[in-house]
Coordinates of N, CA and C in Angstrom, one line a residue:
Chain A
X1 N -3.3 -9.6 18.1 CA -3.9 -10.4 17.1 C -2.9 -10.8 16.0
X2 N -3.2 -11.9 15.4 CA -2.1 -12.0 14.3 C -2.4 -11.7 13.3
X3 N -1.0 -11.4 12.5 CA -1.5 -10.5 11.5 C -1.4 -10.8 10.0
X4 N -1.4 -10.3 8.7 CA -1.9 -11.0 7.4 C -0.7 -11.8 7.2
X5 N -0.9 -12.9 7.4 CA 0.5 -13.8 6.5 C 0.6 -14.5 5.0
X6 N 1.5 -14.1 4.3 CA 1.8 -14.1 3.3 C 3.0 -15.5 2.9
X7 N 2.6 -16.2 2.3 CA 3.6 -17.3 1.8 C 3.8 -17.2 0.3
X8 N 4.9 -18.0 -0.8 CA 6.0 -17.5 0.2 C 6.8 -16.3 0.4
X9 N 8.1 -16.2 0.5 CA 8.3 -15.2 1.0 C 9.0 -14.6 -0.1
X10 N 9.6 -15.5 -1.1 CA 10.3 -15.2 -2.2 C 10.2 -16.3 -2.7
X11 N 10.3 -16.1 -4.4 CA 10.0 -17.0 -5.3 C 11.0 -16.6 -6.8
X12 N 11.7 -17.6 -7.4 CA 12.4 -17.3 -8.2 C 11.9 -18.3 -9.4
X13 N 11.3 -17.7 -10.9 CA 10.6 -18.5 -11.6 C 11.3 -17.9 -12.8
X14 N 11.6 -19.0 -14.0 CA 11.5 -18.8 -15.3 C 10.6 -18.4 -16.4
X15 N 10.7 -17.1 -16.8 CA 9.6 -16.7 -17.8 C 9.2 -17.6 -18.5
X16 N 7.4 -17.3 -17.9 CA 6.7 -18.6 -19.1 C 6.3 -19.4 -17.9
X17 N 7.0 -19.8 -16.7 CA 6.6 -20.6 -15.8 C 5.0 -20.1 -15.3
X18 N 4.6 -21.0 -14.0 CA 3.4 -20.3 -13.4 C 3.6 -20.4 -11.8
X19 N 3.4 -19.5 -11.3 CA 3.8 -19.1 -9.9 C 2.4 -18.8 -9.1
X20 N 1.9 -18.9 -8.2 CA 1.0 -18.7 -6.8 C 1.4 -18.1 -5.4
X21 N 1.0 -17.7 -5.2 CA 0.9 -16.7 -3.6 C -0.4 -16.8 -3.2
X22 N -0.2 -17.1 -1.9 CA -1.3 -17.7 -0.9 C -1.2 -16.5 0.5
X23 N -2.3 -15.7 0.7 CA -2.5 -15.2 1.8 C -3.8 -15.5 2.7
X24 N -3.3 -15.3 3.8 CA -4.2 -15.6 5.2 C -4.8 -13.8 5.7
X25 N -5.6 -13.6 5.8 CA -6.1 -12.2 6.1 C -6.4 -12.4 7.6
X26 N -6.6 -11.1 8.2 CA -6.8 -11.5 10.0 C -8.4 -11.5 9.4
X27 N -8.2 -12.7 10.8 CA -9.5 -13.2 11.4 C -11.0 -12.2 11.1
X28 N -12.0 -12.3 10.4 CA -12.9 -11.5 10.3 C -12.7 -10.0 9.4
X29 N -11.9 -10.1 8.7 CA -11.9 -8.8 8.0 C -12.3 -9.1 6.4
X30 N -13.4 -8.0 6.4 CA -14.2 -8.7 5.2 C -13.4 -8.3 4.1
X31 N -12.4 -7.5 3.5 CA -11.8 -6.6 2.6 C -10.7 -7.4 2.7
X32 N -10.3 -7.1 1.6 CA -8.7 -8.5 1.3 C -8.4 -7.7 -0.2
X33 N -7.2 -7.5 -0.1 CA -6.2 -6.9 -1.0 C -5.4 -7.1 -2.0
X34 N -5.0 -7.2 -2.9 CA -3.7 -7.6 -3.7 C -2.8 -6.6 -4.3
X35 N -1.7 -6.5 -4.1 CA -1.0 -5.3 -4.7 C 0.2 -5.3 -5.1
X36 N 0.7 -5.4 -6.4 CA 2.1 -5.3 -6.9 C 2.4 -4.2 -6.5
X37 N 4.0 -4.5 -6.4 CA 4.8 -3.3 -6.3 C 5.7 -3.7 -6.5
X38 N 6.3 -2.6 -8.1 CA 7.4 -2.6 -8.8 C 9.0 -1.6 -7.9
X39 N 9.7 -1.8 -8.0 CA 10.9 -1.2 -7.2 C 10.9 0.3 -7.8
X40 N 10.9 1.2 -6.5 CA 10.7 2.5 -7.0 C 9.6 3.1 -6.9
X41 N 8.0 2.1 -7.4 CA 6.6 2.9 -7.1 C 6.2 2.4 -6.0
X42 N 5.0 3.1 -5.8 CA 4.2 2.7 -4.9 C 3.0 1.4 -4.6
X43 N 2.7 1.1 -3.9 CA 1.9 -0.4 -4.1 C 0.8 0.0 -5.6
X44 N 0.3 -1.0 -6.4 CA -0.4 -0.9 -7.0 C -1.4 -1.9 -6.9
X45 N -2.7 -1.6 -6.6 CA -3.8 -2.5 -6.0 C -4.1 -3.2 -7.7
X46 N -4.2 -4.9 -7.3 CA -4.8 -5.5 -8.5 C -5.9 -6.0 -8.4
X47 N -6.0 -6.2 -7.4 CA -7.6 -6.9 -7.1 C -8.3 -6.5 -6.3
X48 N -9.4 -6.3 -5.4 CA -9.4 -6.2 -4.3 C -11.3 -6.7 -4.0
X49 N -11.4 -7.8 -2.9 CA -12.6 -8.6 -2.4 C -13.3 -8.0 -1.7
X50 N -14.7 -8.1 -1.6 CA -15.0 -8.1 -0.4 C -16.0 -8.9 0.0
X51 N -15.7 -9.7 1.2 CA -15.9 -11.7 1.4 C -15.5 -11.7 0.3
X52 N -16.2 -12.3 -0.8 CA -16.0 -13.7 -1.2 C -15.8 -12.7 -2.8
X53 N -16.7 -11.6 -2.4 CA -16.5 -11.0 -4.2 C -15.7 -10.4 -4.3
X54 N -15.7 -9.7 -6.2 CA -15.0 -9.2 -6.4 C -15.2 -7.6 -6.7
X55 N -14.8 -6.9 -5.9 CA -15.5 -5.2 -6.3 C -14.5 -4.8 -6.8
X56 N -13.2 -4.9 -7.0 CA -12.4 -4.2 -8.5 C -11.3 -5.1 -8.8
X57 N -11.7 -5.3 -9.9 CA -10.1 -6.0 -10.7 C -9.6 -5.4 -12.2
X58 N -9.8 -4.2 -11.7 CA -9.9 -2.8 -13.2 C -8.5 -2.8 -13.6
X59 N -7.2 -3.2 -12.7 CA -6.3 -3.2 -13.3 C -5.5 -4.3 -13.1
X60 N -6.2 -5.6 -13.2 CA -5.2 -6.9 -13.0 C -5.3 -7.5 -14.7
X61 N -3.7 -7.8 -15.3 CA -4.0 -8.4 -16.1 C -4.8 -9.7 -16.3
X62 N -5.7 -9.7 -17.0 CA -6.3 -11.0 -16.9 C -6.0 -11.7 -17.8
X63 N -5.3 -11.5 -18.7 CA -5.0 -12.6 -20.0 C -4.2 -13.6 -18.8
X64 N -3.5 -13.3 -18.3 CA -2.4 -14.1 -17.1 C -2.6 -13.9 -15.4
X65 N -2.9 -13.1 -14.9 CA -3.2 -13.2 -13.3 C -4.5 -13.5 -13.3
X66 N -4.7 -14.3 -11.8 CA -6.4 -14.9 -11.7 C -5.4 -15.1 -10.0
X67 N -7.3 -14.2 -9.3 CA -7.2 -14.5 -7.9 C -8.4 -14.9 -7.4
X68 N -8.4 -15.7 -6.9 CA -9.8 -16.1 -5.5 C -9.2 -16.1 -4.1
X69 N -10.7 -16.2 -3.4 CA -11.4 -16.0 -2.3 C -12.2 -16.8 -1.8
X70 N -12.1 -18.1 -1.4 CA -12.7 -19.1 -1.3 C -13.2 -18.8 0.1
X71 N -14.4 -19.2 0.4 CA -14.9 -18.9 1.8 C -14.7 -17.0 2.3
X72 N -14.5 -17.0 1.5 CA -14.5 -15.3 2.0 C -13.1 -15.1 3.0
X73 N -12.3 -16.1 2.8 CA -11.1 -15.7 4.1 C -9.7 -16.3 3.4
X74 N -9.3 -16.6 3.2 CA -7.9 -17.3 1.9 C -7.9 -16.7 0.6
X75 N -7.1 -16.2 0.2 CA -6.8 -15.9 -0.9 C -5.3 -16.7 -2.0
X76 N -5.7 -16.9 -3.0 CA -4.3 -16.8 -3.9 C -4.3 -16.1 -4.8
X77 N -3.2 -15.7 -5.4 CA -3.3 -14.6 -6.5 C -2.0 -16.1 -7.7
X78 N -2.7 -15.7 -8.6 CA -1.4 -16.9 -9.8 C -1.4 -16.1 -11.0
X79 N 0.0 -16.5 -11.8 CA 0.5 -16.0 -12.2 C 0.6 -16.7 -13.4
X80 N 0.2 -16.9 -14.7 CA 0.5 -17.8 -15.6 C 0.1 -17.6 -17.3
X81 N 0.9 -17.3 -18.0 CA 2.7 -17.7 -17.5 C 2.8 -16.3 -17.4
X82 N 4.5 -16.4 -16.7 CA 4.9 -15.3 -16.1 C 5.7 -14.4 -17.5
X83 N 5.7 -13.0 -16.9 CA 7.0 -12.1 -18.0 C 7.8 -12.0 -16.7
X84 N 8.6 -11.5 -17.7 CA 9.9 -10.0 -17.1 C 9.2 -9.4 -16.4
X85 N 8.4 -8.4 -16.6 CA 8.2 -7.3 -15.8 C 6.7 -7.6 -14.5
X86 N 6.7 -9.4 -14.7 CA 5.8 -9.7 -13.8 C 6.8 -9.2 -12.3
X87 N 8.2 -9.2 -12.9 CA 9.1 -9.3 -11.1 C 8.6 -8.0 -10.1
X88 N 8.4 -8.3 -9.0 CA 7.7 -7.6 -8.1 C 7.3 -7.9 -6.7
X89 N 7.3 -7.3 -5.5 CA 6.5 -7.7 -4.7 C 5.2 -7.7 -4.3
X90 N 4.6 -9.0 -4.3 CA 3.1 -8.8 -4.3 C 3.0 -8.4 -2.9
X91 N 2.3 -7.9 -2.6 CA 1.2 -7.5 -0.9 C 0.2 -8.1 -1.0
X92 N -0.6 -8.6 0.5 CA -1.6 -8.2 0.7 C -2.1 -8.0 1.7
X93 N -3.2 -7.4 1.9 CA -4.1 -6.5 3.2 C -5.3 -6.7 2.8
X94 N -5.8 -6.8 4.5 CA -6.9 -6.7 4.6 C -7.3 -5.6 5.3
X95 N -9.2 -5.4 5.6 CA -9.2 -4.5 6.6 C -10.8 -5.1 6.6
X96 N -11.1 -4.5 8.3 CA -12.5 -4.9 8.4 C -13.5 -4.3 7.7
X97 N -13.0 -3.0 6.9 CA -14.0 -2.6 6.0 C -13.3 -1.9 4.8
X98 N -13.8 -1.5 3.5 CA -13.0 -1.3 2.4 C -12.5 0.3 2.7
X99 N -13.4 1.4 4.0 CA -13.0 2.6 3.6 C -11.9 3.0 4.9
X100 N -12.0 1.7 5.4 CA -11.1 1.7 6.9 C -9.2 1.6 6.6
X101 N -8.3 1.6 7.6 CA -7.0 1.1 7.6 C -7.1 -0.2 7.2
X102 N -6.0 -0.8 5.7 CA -5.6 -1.8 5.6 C -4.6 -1.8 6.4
X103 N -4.3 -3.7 6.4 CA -3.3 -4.1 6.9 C -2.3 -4.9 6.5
X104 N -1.5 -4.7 6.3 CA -0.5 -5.4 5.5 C 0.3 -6.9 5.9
X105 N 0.5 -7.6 4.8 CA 1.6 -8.8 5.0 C 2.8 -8.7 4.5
X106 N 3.5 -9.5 4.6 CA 5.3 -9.2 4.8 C 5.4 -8.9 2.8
X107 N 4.8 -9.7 2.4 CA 5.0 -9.8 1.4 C 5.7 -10.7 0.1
X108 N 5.5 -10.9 -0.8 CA 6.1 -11.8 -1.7 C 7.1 -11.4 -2.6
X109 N 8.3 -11.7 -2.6 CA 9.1 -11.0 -3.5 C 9.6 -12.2 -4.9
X110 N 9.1 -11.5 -6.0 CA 8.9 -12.8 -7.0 C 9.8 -12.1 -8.0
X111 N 10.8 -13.0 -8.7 CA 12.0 -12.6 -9.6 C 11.7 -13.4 -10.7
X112 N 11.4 -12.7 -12.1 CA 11.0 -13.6 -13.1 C 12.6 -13.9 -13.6
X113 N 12.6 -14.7 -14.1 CA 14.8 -14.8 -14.7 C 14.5 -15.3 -16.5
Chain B
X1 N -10.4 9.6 -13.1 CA -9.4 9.0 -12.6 C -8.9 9.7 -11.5
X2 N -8.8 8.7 -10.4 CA -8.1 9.4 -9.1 C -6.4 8.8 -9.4
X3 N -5.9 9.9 -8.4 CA -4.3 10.1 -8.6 C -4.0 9.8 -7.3
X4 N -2.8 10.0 -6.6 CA -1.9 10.5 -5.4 C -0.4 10.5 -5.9
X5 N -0.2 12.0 -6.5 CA 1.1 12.4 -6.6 C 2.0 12.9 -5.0
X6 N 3.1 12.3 -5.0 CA 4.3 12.3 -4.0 C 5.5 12.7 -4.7
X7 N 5.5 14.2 -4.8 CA 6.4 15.1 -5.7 C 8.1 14.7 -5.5
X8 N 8.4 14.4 -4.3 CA 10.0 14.2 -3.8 C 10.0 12.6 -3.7
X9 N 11.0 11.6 -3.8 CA 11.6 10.7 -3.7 C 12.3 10.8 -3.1
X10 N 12.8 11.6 -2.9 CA 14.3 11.7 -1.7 C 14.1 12.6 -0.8
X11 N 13.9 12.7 0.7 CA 14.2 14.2 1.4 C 14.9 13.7 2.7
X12 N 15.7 14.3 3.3 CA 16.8 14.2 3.8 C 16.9 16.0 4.3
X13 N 17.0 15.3 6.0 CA 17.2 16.1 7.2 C 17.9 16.1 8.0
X14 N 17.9 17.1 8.9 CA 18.8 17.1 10.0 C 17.9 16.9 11.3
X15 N 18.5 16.1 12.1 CA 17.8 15.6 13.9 C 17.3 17.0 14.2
X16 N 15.9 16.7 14.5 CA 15.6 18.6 15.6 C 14.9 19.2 14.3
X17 N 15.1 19.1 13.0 CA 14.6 20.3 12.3 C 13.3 19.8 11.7
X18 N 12.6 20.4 10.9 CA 11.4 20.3 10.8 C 10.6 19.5 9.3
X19 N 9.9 18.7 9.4 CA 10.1 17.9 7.9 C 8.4 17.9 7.2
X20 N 8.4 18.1 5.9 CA 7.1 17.9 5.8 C 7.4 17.4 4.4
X21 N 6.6 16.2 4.1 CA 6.2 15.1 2.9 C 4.8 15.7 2.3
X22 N 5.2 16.1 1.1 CA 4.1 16.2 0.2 C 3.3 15.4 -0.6
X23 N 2.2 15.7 -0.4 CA 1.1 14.8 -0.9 C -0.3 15.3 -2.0
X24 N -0.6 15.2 -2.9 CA -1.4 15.7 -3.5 C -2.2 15.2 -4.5
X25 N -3.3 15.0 -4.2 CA -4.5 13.9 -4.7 C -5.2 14.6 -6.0
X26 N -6.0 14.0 -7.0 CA -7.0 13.8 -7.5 C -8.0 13.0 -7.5
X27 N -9.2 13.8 -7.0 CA -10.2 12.8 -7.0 C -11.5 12.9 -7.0
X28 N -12.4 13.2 -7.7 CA -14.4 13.7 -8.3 C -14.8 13.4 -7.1
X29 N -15.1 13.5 -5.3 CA -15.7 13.2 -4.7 C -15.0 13.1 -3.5
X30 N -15.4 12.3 -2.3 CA -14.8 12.5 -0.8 C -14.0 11.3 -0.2
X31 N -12.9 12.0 -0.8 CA -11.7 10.6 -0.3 C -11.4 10.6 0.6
X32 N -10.9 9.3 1.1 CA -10.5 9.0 2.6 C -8.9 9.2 2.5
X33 N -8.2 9.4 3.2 CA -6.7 9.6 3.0 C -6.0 9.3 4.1
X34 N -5.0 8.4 3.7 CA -4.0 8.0 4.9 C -2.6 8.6 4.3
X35 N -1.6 8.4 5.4 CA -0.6 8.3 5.2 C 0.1 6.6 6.0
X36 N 0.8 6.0 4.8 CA 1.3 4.9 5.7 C 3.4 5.1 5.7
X37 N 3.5 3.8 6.4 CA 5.3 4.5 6.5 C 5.8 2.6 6.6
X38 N 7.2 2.2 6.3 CA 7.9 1.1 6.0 C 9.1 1.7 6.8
X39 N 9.3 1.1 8.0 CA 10.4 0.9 8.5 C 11.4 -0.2 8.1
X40 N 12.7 0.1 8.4 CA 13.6 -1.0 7.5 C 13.1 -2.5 7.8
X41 N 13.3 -3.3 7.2 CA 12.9 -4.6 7.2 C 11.3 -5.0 7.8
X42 N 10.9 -4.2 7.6 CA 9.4 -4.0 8.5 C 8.2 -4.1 7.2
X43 N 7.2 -4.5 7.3 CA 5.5 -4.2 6.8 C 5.2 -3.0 6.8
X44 N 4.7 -2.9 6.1 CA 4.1 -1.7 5.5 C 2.8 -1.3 6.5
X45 N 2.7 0.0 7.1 CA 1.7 0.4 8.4 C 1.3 1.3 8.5
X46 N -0.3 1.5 9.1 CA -0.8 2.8 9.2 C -0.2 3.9 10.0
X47 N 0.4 4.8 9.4 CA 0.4 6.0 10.3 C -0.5 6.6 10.6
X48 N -1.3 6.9 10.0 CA -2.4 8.2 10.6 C -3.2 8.2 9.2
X49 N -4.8 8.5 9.7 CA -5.8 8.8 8.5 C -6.4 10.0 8.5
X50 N -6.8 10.9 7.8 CA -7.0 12.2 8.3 C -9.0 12.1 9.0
X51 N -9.0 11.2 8.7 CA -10.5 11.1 9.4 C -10.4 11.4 10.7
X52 N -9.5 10.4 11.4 CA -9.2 10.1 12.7 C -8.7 11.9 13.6
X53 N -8.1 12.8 12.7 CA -7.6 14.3 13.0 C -6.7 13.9 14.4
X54 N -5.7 12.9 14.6 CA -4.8 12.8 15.6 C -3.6 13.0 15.0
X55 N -2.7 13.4 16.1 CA -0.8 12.6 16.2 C -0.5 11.8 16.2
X56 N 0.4 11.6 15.2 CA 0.8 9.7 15.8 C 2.7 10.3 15.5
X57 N 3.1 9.3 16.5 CA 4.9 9.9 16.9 C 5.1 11.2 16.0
X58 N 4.1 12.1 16.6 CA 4.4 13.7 16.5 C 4.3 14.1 15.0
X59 N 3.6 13.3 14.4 CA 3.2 13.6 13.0 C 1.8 14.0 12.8
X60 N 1.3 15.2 12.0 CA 0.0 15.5 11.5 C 0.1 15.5 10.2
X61 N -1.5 15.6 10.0 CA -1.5 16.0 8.4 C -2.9 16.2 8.2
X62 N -3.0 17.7 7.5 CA -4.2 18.2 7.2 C -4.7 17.8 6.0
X63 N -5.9 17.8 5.6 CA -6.5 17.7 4.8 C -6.6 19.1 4.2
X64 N -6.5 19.7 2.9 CA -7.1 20.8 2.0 C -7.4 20.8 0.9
X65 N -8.7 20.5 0.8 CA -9.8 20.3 0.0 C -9.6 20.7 -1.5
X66 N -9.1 22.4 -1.1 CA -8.7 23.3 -2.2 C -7.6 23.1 -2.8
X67 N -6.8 23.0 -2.2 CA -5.6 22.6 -2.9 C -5.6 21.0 -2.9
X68 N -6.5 20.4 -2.6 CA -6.3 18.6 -2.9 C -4.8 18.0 -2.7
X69 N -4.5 18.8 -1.0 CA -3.5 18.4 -0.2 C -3.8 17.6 0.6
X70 N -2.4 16.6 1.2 CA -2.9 15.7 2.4 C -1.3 15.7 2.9
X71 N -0.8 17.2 3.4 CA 0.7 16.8 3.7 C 0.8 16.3 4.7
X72 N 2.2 15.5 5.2 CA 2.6 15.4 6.4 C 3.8 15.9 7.3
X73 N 3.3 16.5 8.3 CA 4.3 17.6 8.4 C 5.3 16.8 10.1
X74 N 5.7 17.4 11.0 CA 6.5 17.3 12.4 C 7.4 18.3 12.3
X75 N 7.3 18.8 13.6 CA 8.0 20.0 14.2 C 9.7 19.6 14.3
X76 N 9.8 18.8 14.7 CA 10.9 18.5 15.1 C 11.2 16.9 14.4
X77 N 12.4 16.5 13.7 CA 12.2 15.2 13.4 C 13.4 14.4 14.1
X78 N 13.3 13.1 14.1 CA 13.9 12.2 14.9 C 14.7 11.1 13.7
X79 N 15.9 10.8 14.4 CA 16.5 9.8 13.6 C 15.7 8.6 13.3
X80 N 14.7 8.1 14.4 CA 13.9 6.9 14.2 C 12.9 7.0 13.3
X81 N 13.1 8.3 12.4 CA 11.4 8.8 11.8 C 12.1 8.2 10.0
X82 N 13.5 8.0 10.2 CA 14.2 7.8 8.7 C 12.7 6.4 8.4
X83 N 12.8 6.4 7.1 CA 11.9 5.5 6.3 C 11.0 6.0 5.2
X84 N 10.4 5.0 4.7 CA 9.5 5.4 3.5 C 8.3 5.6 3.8
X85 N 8.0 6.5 3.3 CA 6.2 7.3 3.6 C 5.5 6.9 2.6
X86 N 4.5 6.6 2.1 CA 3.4 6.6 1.1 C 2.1 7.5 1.6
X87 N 1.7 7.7 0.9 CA 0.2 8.9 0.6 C -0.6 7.5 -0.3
X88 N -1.8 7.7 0.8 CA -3.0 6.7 -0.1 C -4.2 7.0 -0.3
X89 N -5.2 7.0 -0.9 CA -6.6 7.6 -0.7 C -7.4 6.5 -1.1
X90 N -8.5 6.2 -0.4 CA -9.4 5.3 -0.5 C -10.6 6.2 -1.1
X91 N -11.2 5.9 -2.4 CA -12.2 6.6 -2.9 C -13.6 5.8 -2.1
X92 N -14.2 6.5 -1.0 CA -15.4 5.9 -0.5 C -16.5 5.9 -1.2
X93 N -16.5 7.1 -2.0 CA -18.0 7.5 -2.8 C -18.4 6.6 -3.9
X94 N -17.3 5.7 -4.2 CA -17.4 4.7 -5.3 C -17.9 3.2 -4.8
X95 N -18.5 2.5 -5.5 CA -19.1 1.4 -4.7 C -17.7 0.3 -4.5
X96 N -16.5 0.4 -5.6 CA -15.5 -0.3 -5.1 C -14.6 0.4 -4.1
X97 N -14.5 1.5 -3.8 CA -13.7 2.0 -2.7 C -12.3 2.1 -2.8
X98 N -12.1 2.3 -4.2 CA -10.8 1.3 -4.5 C -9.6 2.4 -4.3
X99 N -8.3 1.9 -3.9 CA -7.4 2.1 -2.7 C -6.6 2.6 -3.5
X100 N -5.5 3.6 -4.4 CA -4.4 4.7 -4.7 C -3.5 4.8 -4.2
X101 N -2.1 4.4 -3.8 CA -1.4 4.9 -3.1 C -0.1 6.1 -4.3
X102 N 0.7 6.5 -3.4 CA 1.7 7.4 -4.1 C 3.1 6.4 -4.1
X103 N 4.0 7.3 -5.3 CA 5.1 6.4 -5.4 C 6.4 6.6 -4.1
X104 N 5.6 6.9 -2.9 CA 6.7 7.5 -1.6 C 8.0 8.0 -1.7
X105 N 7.8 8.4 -0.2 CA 9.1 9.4 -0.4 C 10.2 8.9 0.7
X106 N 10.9 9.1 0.4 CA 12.1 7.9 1.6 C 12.8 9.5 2.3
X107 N 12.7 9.1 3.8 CA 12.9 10.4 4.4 C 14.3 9.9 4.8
X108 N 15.1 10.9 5.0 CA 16.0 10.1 6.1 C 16.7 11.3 6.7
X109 N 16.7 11.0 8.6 CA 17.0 11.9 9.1 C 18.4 11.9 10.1
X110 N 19.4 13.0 9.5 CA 20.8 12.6 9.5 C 20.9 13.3 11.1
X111 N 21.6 12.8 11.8 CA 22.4 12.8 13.3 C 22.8 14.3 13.4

C-alpha cells in the first residue's frame, strides 16, 4: 500500500514569512497526525483529527499555526508568520484508528533564517 | 499530565552483547505503548506495541504497570539494530487518545 506522503520535503523561509505543508494520509485511515520535531526531542504531536475533526489541538500555537482536514483525507498544517524556533521537522501519520500504530511520512524539514 | 521519559540519549554496544532502552511513562489510566525506531535516512516505524506481546527482529518489551515501565530489551544485538528508538504512549482512556512520545535514544552497535 502506499504510504503517508508529505510535501514538501524541505522548505527554507524568512522570519515573518508564511509557509504550508500538505499531507496525503493512506487510503481510509480515519486518524491523521501532525507533529513537530525540534533536533534532539522527540516528535511533538500538534494536532491530531479524526475524519474531518478535531480531537486535540492542546498544544498547537494558534496565535500562528492553523491546520485542516478537508473531506476527512488531506491535510495542511500553515504557518503564519513564522519564528526562529518555528525551524523543525513537521511529520505526519496516520492510522486506521487513534489507539492503533501510526504511520509515518518522510517528513518536512522547515528552516526559519 | 502524561509523560514518556527516555533517560539515555546515547547507548552504544558491542555486536553479540545484550542491549536494553529505557522507557518510563506517566500516565492516570491504561496506556497503550509502542516502541517505534528511525533507520538512517529512513521514516519513522513501528516496532512493536506491547498489546500485540510479540518479537519483532529479536526485540521485546514488557509492560510494568508498577514501575510504569515499557523497556526494550534483545539478547544479543546486531550492527543493523544501530538507530534511534523512541518510547510512545497513546492515552486510550481519554476521548482524544492523544499520542506522547520520548525524546529517544540513538543506539549504536559497534563491530
Amino acid at each position: 500500500e502506499a504510504g503517508v506522503a508529505q510535501s514538501p520535503r524541505y522548505k527554507i523561509i524568512e522570519k515573518r514569512q508564511s509557509v504550508a505543508f500538505w499531507c496525503n494520509p493512506i487510503s481510509g485511515h480515519a486518524t491523521l497526525y501532525w507533529y513537530q520535531q525540534i533536533l534532539g526531542q522527540g516528535p511533538k504531536l500538534l494536532i491530531q483529527f479524526q475524519n474531518n475533526g478535531v480531537v486535540d489541538d492542546s498544544q498547537l500555537p494558534k496565535d500562528r499555526f492553523s491546520a485542516e482536514r478537508l473531506k476527512g483525507v488531506d491535510s495542511t498544517l500553515k504557518i503564519q508568520p513564522a519564528k526562529l524556533e518555528d525551524s523543525a521537522v513537521y511529520l505526519c501519520a496516520s492510522s486506521p484508528r487513534r489507539d492503533t500504530e501510526a504511520f509515518f511520512g518522510q517528513g518536512t524539514r522547515l528552516t526559519v533564517v | 499530565a502524561q509523560r514518556v521519559t527516555q533517560p539515555e540519549k546515547l547507548l552504544s554496544v558491542f555486536k553479540g552483547a545484550p542491549v536494553e532502552l529505557k522507557c518510563n511513562y506517566s500516565y492516570s489510566g491504561s496506556p497503550e505503548l509502542f516502541w517505534y525506531v528511525q533507520y538512517s535516512r529512513q521514516r519513522l516505524q513501528l516496532l512493536l506495541r506491547h498489546i500485540s506481546r510479540e518479537s519483532i527482529k529479536g526485540f521485546t518489551a514488557d509492560l510494568n504497570k508498577g514501575e510504569t515501565s515499557f523497556h526494550l530489551k534483545k539478547p544479543f544485538a546486531q550492527e543493523e539494530d544501530s538507530a534511534m528508538y523512541y518510547c510512545a504512549l497513546s492515552g486510550i482512556s481519554t476521548n482524544a487518545g492523544k499520542s506522547t512520545f520520548g525524546d529517544g535514544t540513538t543506539l549504536t552497535v559497534k563491530p
